[in-house]
Coordinates of C-alpha atoms in Angstrom, one line a residue:
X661 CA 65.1 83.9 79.2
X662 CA 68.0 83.8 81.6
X663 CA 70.2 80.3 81.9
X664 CA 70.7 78.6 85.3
X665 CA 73.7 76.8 86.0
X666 CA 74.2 75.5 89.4
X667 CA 77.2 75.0 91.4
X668 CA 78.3 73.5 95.1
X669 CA 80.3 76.3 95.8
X670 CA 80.6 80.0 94.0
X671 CA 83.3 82.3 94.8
X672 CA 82.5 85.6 94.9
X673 CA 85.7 87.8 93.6
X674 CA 89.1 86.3 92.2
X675 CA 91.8 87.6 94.6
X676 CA 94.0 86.0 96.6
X677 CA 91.2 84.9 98.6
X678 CA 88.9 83.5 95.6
X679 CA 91.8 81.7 93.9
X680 CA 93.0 80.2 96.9
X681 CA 89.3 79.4 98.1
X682 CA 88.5 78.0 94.3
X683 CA 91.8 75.5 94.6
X684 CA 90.4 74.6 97.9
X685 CA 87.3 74.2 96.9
X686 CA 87.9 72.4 93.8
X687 CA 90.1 70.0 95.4
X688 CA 87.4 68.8 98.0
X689 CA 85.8 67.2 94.7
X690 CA 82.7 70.2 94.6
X691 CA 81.5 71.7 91.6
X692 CA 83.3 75.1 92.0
X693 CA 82.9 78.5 89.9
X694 CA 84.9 81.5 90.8
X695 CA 82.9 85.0 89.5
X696 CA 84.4 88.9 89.0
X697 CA 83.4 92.1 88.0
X698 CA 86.9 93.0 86.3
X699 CA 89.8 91.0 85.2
X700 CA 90.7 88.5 87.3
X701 CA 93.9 88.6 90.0
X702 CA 92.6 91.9 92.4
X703 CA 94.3 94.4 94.0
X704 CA 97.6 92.4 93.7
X705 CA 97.9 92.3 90.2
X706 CA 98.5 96.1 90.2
X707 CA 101.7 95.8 92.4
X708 CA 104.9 96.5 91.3
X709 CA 106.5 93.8 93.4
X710 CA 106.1 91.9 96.6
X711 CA 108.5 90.6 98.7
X712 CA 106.6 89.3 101.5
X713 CA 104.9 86.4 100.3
X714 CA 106.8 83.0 101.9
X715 CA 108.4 80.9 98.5
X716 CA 109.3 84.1 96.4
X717 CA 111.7 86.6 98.0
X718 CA 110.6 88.8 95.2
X719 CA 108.3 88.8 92.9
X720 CA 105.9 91.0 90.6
X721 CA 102.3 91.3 91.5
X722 CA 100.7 90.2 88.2
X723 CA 102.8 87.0 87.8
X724 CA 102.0 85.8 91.4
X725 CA 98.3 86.1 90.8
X726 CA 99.0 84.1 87.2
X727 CA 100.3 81.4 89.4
X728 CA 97.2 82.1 91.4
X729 CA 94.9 81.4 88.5
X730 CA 96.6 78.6 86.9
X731 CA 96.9 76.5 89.9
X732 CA 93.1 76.5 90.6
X733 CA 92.8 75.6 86.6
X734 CA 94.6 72.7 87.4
X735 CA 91.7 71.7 89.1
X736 CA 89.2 72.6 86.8
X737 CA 87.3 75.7 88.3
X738 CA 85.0 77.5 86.1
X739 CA 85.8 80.9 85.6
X740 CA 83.1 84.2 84.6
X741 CA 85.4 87.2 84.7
X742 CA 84.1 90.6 83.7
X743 CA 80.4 89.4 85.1
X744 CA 78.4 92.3 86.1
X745 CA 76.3 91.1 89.0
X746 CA 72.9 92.3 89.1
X747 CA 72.0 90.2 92.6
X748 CA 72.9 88.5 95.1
X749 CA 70.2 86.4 97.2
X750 CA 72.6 85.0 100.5
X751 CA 69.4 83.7 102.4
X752 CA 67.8 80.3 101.6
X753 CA 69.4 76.7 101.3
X754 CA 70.0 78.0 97.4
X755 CA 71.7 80.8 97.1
X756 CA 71.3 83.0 94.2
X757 CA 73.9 85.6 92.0
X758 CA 71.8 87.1 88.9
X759 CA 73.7 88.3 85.9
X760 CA 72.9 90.1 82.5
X761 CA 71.9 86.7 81.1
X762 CA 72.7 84.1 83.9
X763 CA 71.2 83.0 87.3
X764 CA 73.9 81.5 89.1
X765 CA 72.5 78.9 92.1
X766 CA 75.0 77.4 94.7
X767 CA 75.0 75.6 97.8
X768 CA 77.2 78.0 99.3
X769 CA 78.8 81.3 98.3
X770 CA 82.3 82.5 99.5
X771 CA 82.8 85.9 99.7
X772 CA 85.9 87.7 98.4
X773 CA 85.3 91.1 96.9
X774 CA 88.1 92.6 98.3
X775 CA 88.5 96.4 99.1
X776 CA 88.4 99.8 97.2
X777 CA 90.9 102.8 97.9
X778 CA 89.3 105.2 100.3
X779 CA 89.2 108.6 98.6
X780 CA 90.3 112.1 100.4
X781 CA 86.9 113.3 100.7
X782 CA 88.2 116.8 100.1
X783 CA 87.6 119.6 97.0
X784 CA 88.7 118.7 93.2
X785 CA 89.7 114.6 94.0
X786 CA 86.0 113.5 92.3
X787 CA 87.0 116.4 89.5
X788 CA 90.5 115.7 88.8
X789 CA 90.2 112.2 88.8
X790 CA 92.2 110.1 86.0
X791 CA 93.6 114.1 85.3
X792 CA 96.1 113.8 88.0
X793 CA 94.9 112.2 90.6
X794 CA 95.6 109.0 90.9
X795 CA 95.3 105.3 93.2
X796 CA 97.5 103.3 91.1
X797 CA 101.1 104.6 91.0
X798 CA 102.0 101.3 89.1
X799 CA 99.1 102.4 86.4
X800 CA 100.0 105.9 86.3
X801 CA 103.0 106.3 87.8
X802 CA 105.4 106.7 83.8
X803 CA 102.7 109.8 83.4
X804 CA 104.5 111.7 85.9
X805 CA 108.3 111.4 84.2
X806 CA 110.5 114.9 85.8
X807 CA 107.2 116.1 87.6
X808 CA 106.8 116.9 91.3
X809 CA 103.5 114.8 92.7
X810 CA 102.6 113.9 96.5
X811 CA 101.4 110.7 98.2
X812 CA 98.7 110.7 101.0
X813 CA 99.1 108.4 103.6
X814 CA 101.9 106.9 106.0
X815 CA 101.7 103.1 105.7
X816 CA 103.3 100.3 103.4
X817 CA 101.0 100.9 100.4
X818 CA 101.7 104.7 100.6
X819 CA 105.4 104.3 101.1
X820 CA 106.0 101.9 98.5
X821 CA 104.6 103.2 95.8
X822 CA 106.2 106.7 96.8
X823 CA 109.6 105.1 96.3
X824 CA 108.5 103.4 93.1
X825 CA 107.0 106.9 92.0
X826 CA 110.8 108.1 92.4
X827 CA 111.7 105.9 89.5
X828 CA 109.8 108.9 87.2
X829 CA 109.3 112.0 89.4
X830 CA 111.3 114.5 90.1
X831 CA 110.5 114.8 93.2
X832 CA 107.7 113.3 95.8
X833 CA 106.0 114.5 98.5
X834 CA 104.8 112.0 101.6
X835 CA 101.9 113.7 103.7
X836 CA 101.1 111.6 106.3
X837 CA 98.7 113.6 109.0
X838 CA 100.7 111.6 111.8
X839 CA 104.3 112.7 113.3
X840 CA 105.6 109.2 112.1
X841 CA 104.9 107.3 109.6
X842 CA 103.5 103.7 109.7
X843 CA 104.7 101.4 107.3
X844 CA 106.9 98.4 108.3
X845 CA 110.8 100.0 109.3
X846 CA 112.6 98.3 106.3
X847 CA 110.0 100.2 103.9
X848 CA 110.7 103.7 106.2
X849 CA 114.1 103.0 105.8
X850 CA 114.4 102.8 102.1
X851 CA 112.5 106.0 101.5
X852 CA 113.8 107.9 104.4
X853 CA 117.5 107.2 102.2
X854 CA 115.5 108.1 99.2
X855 CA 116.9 111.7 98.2
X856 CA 113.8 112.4 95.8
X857 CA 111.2 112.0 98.4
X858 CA 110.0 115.2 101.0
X859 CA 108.2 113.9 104.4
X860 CA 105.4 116.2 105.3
X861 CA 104.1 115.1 108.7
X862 CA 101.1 116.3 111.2
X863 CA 99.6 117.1 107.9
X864 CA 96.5 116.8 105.6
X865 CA 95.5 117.7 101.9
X866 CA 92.7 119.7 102.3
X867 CA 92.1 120.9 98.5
X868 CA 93.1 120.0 95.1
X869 CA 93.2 122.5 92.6
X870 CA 94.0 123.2 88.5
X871 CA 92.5 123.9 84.8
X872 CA 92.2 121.0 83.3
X873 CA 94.8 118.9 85.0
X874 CA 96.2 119.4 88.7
X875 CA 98.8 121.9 89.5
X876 CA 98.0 122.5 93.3
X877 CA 98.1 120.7 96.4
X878 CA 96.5 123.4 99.6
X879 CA 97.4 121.2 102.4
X880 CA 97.0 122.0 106.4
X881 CA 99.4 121.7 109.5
X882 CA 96.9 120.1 111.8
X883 CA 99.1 121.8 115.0
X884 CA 99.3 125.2 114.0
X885 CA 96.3 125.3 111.3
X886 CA 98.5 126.9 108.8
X887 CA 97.9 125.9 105.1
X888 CA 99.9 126.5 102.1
X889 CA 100.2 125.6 98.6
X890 CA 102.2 122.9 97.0
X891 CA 103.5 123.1 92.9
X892 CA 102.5 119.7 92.0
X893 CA 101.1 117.4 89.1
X894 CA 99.9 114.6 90.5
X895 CA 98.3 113.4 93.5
X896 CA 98.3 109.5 94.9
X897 CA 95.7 108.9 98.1
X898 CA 96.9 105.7 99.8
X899 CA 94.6 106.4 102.8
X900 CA 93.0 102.6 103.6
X901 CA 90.5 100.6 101.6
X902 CA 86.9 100.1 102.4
X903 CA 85.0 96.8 101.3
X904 CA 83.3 95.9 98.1
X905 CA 80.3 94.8 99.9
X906 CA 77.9 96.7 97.2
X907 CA 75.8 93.7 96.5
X908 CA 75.4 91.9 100.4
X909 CA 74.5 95.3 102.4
X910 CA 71.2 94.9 104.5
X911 CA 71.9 91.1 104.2
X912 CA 74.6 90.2 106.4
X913 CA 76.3 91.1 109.3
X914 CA 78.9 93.6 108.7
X915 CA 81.1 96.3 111.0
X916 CA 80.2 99.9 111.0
X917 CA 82.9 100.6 108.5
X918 CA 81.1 97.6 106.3
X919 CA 83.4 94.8 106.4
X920 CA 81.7 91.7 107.1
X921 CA 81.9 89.9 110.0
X922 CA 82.7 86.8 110.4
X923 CA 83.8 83.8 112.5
X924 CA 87.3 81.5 113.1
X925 CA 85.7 79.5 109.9
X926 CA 84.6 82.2 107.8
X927 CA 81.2 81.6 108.8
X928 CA 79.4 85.1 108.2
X929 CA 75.9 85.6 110.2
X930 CA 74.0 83.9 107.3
X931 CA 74.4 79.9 106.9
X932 CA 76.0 78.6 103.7
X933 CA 77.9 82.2 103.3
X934 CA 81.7 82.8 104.4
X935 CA 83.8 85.6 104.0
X936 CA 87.8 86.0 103.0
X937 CA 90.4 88.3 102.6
X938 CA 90.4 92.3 102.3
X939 CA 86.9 92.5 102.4
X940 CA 86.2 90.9 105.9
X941 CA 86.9 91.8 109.6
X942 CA 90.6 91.6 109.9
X943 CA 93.5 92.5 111.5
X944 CA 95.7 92.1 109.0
X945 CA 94.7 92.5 105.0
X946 CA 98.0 90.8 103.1
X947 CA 98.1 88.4 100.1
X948 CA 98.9 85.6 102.5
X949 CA 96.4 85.7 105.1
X950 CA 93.8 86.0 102.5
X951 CA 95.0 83.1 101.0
X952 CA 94.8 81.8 103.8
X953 CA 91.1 82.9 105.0
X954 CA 90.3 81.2 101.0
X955 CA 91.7 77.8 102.2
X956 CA 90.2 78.0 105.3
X957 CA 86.3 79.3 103.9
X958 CA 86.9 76.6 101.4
X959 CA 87.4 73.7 103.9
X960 CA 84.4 75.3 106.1
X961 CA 81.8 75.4 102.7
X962 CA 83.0 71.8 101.8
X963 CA 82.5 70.5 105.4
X964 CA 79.2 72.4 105.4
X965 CA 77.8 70.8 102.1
X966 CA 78.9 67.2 103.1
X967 CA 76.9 67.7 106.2
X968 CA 74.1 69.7 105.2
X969 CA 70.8 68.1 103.9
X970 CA 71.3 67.5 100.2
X971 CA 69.4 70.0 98.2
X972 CA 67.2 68.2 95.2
X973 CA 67.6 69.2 91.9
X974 CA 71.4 69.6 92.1

């Protein structure tokens, strides 16, 4: 028989957006838990280095999200990382996340799953995967020491991590399908100085190819329709993200491209739920504004639970 425990608030992913949420939470004197499939500290944790976060001018991705996690201990949140979620009830006055051996019951739930790299979609990514190609140049990128690979994509995440994959490669390839690329003009401007790194513009990758590890990039002009074959050993898709919504489909309100929807408060379509960082409705998907959407879903579910008919048994 499965254990209950029962909480005022659960978080729902720990982010940005659930550690900032969780402090929040914690701090408005509500029994908080903060819940993830994998290791705590998200997509974050895997980069290299950030410089835009206000305090730190630079600093690595994996000790910012430790300061993340140690501030919300500070205020006592309980923490279940590596839980595999079974399901997720949203509806009801108690919510409900079901584990292997746990039924989790909250007042409210905060939602910050983040987002997943978007693959290619073309022939060979599903088959070489983790055998050349690659969505983590900071995991992978040492594999690829004096070897020519090639980055998809044309915004911050794809530029950066072309420039850090300079640090090993020989040489790397940028395919962006656009005539410019979009990343902010101080990251252009450090790889457009970068002697190791070839711009391929208007173009696409349209199949990936080897024996047992990639050696071929076929990729298209998309103004003249000419393809041709590039000599490489590793390929990096930074193409967009799309949500981690897995568990809430058919639930709640979400966009056509799945991210959930929600208002200025985090308030998503179902009452008692609220949605943060990469994996809502944004504009812009940085670690500071989903710290910030945490704070502010955090002050919302606290407000929401002081106001809200008590629920008995909790």
């Amino acid at each position: 028989m499965k254990q209950e425990l029962f909480y005022d608030v659960i978080i729902l992913g720990a982010g940005p957006a659930g550690f900032s949420a969780a402090m929040y939470a914690a701090r408005g004197n509500v029994k908080t838990a903060i819940i993830d499939i994998n290791m705590f500290g998200g997509q974050p944790s895997n980069y290299l280095e950030i410089e835009n976060y206000p305090g730190f001018p630079l600093i690595g991705g994996f000790e910012l999200m430790e300061k993340f996690e140690e501030h919300a201990d500070k205020f006592g949140v309980d923490k279940f990382p590596m839980t595999e979620i079974q399901r997720v009830m949203l509806e009801g006055e108690l919510k409900e996340i079901e584990t292997s051996d746990t039924i989790f019951k909250t007042k409210t739930i905060i939602i910050a799953t983040g987002a997943k790299a978007k693959k290619l979609g073309i022939k060979g990514e599903d088959e070489f995967k983790g055998r050349g190609v690659s969505y983590c140049a900071i995991c992978d990128g040492a594999f690829y020491k004096d070897k020519i690979v090639a980055v998809i994509g044309g915004g911050n995440s794809a530029v950066e991590e072309a420039c850090y994959l300079t640090k090993f490669a020989q040489k790397v390839f940028i395919i962006h399908r656009r005539n410019e690329l979009r990343a902010d003009k101080i990251v252009q401007e450090r790889a457009l100085k970068n002697n190791k790194i070839e711009f391929l513009y208007n173009t696409v990758p349209v199949e990936i190819s080897g024996t047992n590890t990639v050696e071929k990039l076929i990729v298209k002009d998309i103004n003249t329709n000419e393809t041709k074959e590039l000599e490489i050993s590793g390929v990096f898709p930074y193409i967009g993200f799309i949500p981690n919504t897995e568990n809430f489909n058919a639930q709640i309100k979400q966009t056509p491209q799945g991210f959930i929807e929600t208002d200025e408060n985090m308030q998503t379509s179902i009452e008692g739920v609220y949605a943060a960082g990469d994996v809502r409705n944004t504009p812009l998907r940085q670690v500071i504004t989903s710290a910030s959407d945490g704070a502010i879903a955090a002050c919302s579910a606290v407000k929401y639970i002081e106001t809200h008919i008590p629920v008995k048994a909790l």
